Coordinates of C-alpha atoms and ligand atoms in Angstrom, one line a residue:
M1 CA 154.2 99.5 102.0
I2 CA 151.6 97.2 100.0
Q3 CA 154.0 96.5 97.8
D4 CA 156.4 94.5 100.2
I5 CA 154.6 91.4 100.0
A6 CA 158.0 88.8 99.8
P7 CA 158.7 86.0 100.2
L8 CA 156.1 86.3 97.5
H9 CA 156.3 88.5 94.4
L10 CA 153.9 90.1 92.1
D11 CA 155.9 88.8 88.6
N12 CA 154.3 91.2 85.8
Q13 CA 155.7 90.2 82.9
Y14 CA 153.4 89.7 80.3
D15 CA 152.7 85.8 79.2
P16 CA 151.1 86.1 75.1
A17 CA 150.7 81.7 76.1
A18 CA 148.8 82.6 79.5
R19 CA 145.5 80.6 78.7
P20 CA 143.0 80.3 82.2
T21 CA 142.3 77.6 84.3
P22 CA 139.4 77.0 85.9
H23 CA 140.7 77.8 89.3
D24 CA 143.0 81.5 88.4
F25 CA 141.1 84.5 89.6
V26 CA 139.3 87.0 87.3
L27 CA 139.9 90.6 87.8
C28 CA 136.3 92.0 86.7
F29 CA 135.7 95.7 87.1
A30 CA 133.2 97.9 86.9
G31 CA 134.5 101.3 87.2
R32 CA 136.8 102.0 90.4
K33 CA 134.9 98.8 91.8
L34 CA 135.7 95.5 92.1
L35 CA 134.1 91.6 92.8
C36 CA 135.5 90.2 95.8
A37 CA 134.5 88.1 98.1
T38 CA 135.6 88.9 102.0
E39 CA 133.9 86.9 103.5
G40 CA 135.8 85.9 107.5
G41 CA 138.1 89.2 106.4
A42 CA 140.0 87.3 103.7
L43 CA 139.9 89.2 99.9
A44 CA 139.2 86.9 97.5
F45 CA 138.2 87.1 93.9
P46 CA 135.9 85.0 91.7
T47 CA 137.8 82.8 89.2
Y48 CA 137.5 81.7 85.6
A49 CA 135.0 79.2 86.4
H50 CA 132.5 81.2 87.9
V51 CA 133.3 83.9 85.1
G52 CA 134.6 82.6 81.6
G53 CA 134.4 84.6 78.7
T54 CA 137.0 85.9 76.9
V55 CA 140.0 87.3 79.5
T56 CA 143.3 88.5 78.7
Y57 CA 146.5 87.8 81.7
L58 CA 147.5 89.9 84.1
F59 CA 150.7 88.3 86.4
S60 CA 150.8 86.0 88.9
V61 CA 151.8 86.1 92.7
G62 CA 153.3 82.9 93.9
E63 CA 151.1 80.3 92.8
E64 CA 148.0 82.2 91.9
R65 CA 147.6 83.3 88.3
Y66 CA 145.1 86.7 87.7
F67 CA 142.7 87.8 85.0
L68 CA 141.0 90.8 83.3
R69 CA 137.8 90.2 82.5
R70 CA 137.9 93.3 79.6
S71 CA 134.4 95.1 80.1
D72 CA 132.7 97.2 82.0
D73 CA 129.3 95.7 82.5
P74 CA 128.6 94.4 86.2
L75 CA 128.7 90.6 86.7
T76 CA 126.5 88.6 88.9
V77 CA 128.8 85.8 90.6
D78 CA 126.5 84.1 94.0
G79 CA 128.8 84.9 97.2
F80 CA 130.7 88.2 95.4
S81 CA 130.0 92.1 95.1
Y82 CA 131.7 95.1 93.3
E83 CA 133.5 96.9 96.3
D84 CA 135.6 100.1 95.7
V85 CA 138.7 100.0 95.0
G86 CA 140.0 102.2 97.9
L87 CA 139.2 99.2 100.4
F88 CA 142.4 97.2 99.1
R89 CA 144.5 100.1 101.3
T90 CA 143.9 97.5 104.3
A91 CA 142.5 94.8 102.8
Q92 CA 143.8 90.9 103.8
P93 CA 146.2 89.0 102.9
R94 CA 148.4 92.0 101.7
H95 CA 149.0 90.0 98.4
R96 CA 145.2 90.4 96.7
A97 CA 145.4 93.5 98.5
Y98 CA 148.2 95.1 95.9
A99 CA 147.0 92.2 93.0
A100 CA 143.8 94.4 93.1
V101 CA 145.1 97.6 92.5
T102 CA 148.1 96.3 90.7
G103 CA 145.0 95.0 88.7
F104 CA 142.6 98.4 89.1
H105 CA 146.1 100.6 87.4
L106 CA 146.4 98.0 84.1
A107 CA 142.5 97.7 83.1
T108 CA 142.6 101.7 83.6
W109 CA 144.6 101.7 80.9
Y110 CA 143.2 98.7 79.1
G111 CA 140.0 100.7 78.8
D112 CA 141.5 103.2 78.4
N113 CA 143.0 102.4 75.8
R114 CA 140.3 100.9 73.1
F115 CA 141.5 103.2 70.5
C116 CA 144.1 104.4 68.8
G117 CA 144.2 108.3 70.2
R118 CA 146.3 108.7 66.5
C119 CA 143.5 108.2 64.3
G120 CA 140.8 106.2 66.2
T121 CA 141.3 102.4 64.9
P122 CA 140.5 99.8 67.7
T123 CA 143.3 98.7 69.4
E124 CA 144.5 95.4 69.4
H125 CA 146.8 93.1 72.0
D126 CA 150.5 92.9 70.7
G127 CA 151.7 89.0 70.5
E128 CA 154.4 89.5 73.1
L129 CA 154.8 93.1 74.8
R130 CA 152.2 93.9 77.2
M131 CA 151.4 96.7 75.0
L132 CA 148.7 97.8 72.5
R133 CA 149.1 98.2 69.3
C134 CA 147.5 100.0 66.0
P135 CA 146.5 97.8 63.2
H136 CA 146.5 100.7 61.0
C137 CA 148.6 103.2 62.2
G138 CA 151.6 101.6 64.2
S139 CA 150.8 103.6 66.2
M140 CA 152.5 101.3 70.1
I141 CA 150.4 102.2 73.1
F142 CA 152.4 100.9 76.4
P143 CA 150.8 101.0 80.2
K144 CA 150.7 104.8 81.9
I145 CA 152.8 105.3 84.6
M146 CA 152.8 108.6 85.7
P147 CA 156.2 110.1 88.4
S148 CA 154.7 112.2 91.0
V149 CA 157.1 113.3 94.6
I150 CA 155.5 113.1 98.2
V151 CA 157.9 115.8 100.1
A152 CA 158.8 115.7 104.0
V153 CA 159.6 119.0 104.8
T154 CA 161.8 119.1 107.6
H155 CA 162.9 122.1 110.1
G156 CA 165.0 121.5 112.4
D157 CA 162.8 119.0 115.4
R158 CA 159.4 119.8 113.1
L159 CA 158.0 118.2 110.0
L160 CA 155.9 120.0 107.6
L161 CA 152.0 117.9 107.6
T162 CA 149.0 119.5 104.8
K163 CA 145.4 118.7 104.9
Y164 CA 143.9 118.7 101.3
A165 CA 140.6 121.0 100.6
N166 CA 138.0 119.8 98.8
R167 CA 138.7 116.2 99.2
P168 CA 136.2 113.8 100.7
G169 CA 137.4 111.4 103.1
A170 CA 140.3 113.6 104.0
T171 CA 140.4 114.3 107.0
R172 CA 144.2 113.0 107.8
F173 CA 146.9 115.6 107.4
A174 CA 149.7 113.9 104.4
L175 CA 152.9 115.4 103.0
I176 CA 153.1 117.4 100.4
A177 CA 152.4 115.0 97.1
G178 CA 151.8 116.3 93.5
F179 CA 152.5 114.6 89.5
T180 CA 155.6 115.4 87.7
E181 CA 154.9 117.9 84.7
I182 CA 155.9 118.0 81.0
G183 CA 159.8 119.1 80.7
E184 CA 160.1 118.7 84.3
T185 CA 162.7 116.8 86.2
V186 CA 161.7 115.2 89.7
E187 CA 163.9 117.2 91.9
E188 CA 161.4 120.7 90.5
T189 CA 158.7 118.8 90.9
V190 CA 159.8 118.8 95.0
H191 CA 161.0 122.4 94.8
R192 CA 158.2 123.7 92.2
E193 CA 155.1 121.8 94.4
V194 CA 156.3 122.6 98.1
M195 CA 156.7 126.6 96.6
E196 CA 152.7 126.2 95.1
E197 CA 151.7 124.6 98.8
V198 CA 153.2 126.4 100.9
G199 CA 155.2 129.0 99.7
L200 CA 158.6 127.8 101.0
R201 CA 161.6 127.4 99.5
V202 CA 163.7 124.2 100.4
K203 CA 167.4 122.9 100.2
N204 CA 169.2 119.3 100.7
L205 CA 166.9 117.1 98.6
R206 CA 167.8 113.2 99.6
Y207 CA 165.7 110.2 98.0
Y208 CA 163.8 108.4 100.2
K209 CA 162.0 105.3 98.6
S210 CA 159.3 104.7 96.1
Q211 CA 156.0 103.4 95.4
P212 CA 153.9 102.4 92.8
W213 CA 150.2 103.3 93.5
G214 CA 147.8 102.0 91.4
I215 CA 144.5 103.4 93.0
S216 CA 145.0 106.8 91.6
G217 CA 145.4 104.8 88.3
G218 CA 148.9 104.2 87.8
G219 CA 151.0 106.8 89.9
L220 CA 154.6 105.8 91.4
L221 CA 155.3 108.2 94.4
M222 CA 158.5 109.1 94.7
G223 CA 159.6 110.2 98.6
Y224 CA 162.0 113.0 98.7
W225 CA 163.2 114.6 102.2
C226 CA 164.4 118.3 102.4
E227 CA 164.8 121.1 104.5
V228 CA 163.4 124.7 104.9
D229 CA 165.1 126.7 102.9
G230 CA 165.3 130.4 104.8
A231 CA 161.7 131.9 106.0
D232 CA 159.3 129.1 107.7
E233 CA 156.8 130.9 107.9
I234 CA 153.7 129.0 105.8
H235 CA 151.8 130.6 103.3
V236 CA 148.9 128.0 102.0
D237 CA 147.4 127.6 99.2
H238 CA 143.8 127.2 99.8
V239 CA 142.4 126.1 96.2
E240 CA 144.7 122.8 96.9
L241 CA 145.4 122.8 100.4
A242 CA 142.9 123.3 104.0
E243 CA 145.5 123.8 105.5
G244 CA 149.8 123.5 106.6
A245 CA 151.9 123.1 109.8
W246 CA 155.1 122.4 111.4
V247 CA 154.0 119.5 114.3
P248 CA 156.9 118.9 116.3
R249 CA 158.5 115.2 116.5
E250 CA 157.0 114.7 120.2
E251 CA 153.5 115.4 119.1
L252 CA 152.7 113.3 115.9
R253 CA 154.4 110.3 117.7
A254 CA 150.8 110.0 119.9
V255 CA 149.2 110.0 117.0
Y256 CA 151.8 107.6 114.4
H257 CA 152.0 104.5 113.7
D258 CA 153.6 102.5 111.0
N259 CA 150.2 101.0 109.0
G260 CA 152.2 99.4 106.9
I261 CA 150.2 100.6 103.6
S262 CA 151.9 103.5 102.3
L263 CA 154.9 105.7 101.4
T264 CA 153.6 108.6 103.3
N265 CA 153.0 106.9 106.3
E266 CA 156.3 105.5 106.2
M267 CA 158.0 108.8 105.9
I268 CA 156.1 110.3 109.1
V269 CA 156.9 107.0 111.1
K270 CA 160.2 107.5 110.2
F271 CA 160.6 111.6 110.7
I272 CA 159.1 110.5 114.7
E273 CA 162.0 107.7 115.0
G274 CA 164.3 110.8 114.5
E275 CA 165.6 108.3 111.0
A276 CA 165.5 112.1 109.1
Ligands
ZN301 ZN1 146.8 104.0 64.5

């Protein structure tokens, strides 16, 4: 998956003493677009020597340190252009693509919290932690992480696949997915989302793996296996989904291969390989 960058590691600890050197990368976002270069197929970002000004330390990946330019005004830097964050699902090298989506998560959070939501005062960065603090009322604001589920519902040798309605570019099938709501356990999210999207009861929930999904602005996906409980007739919620179908393992085998990016893809491939 996109976060699997070993032997490298994304060290996310905030370092209040970190100061940019000329060769450190600076992530410069304008909305959902990031200033980058993809010449020769290798993703690169402008450095502090290109960008200058006030920047905030983000994280390091191996020897590479990343800072954030906390302004949405587009910059012009020779050899770099603004590209949509969706590009970084598949960009190489993988560790820089993962840095880009994690940077997007943090840039979104910083941008959304320039003012205290309680009293409206401009926030300030905490001196030690990755936290914004209101100097007037003391409110503490931590990065937003949104738990959500990816659910692979199986029925013997078949897997339930769905296709989203009203989502441009969603031509591929996916698994049931949705965000956890207030006052709900993750297991309850699994049951509710499956019932809402396809009208099925499920049993025998088994946790698989999780995946940070910065492209959505802060999702944390948790993958679950489960089996249909009782009737297997699908009733698709056409507001959210265009289609839902039980697909035999053999049909999936011809279409799906491990793309090394998403939890959804990995779970479908594991099912094909008979591991679920
Ligand atoms: Zn406040």
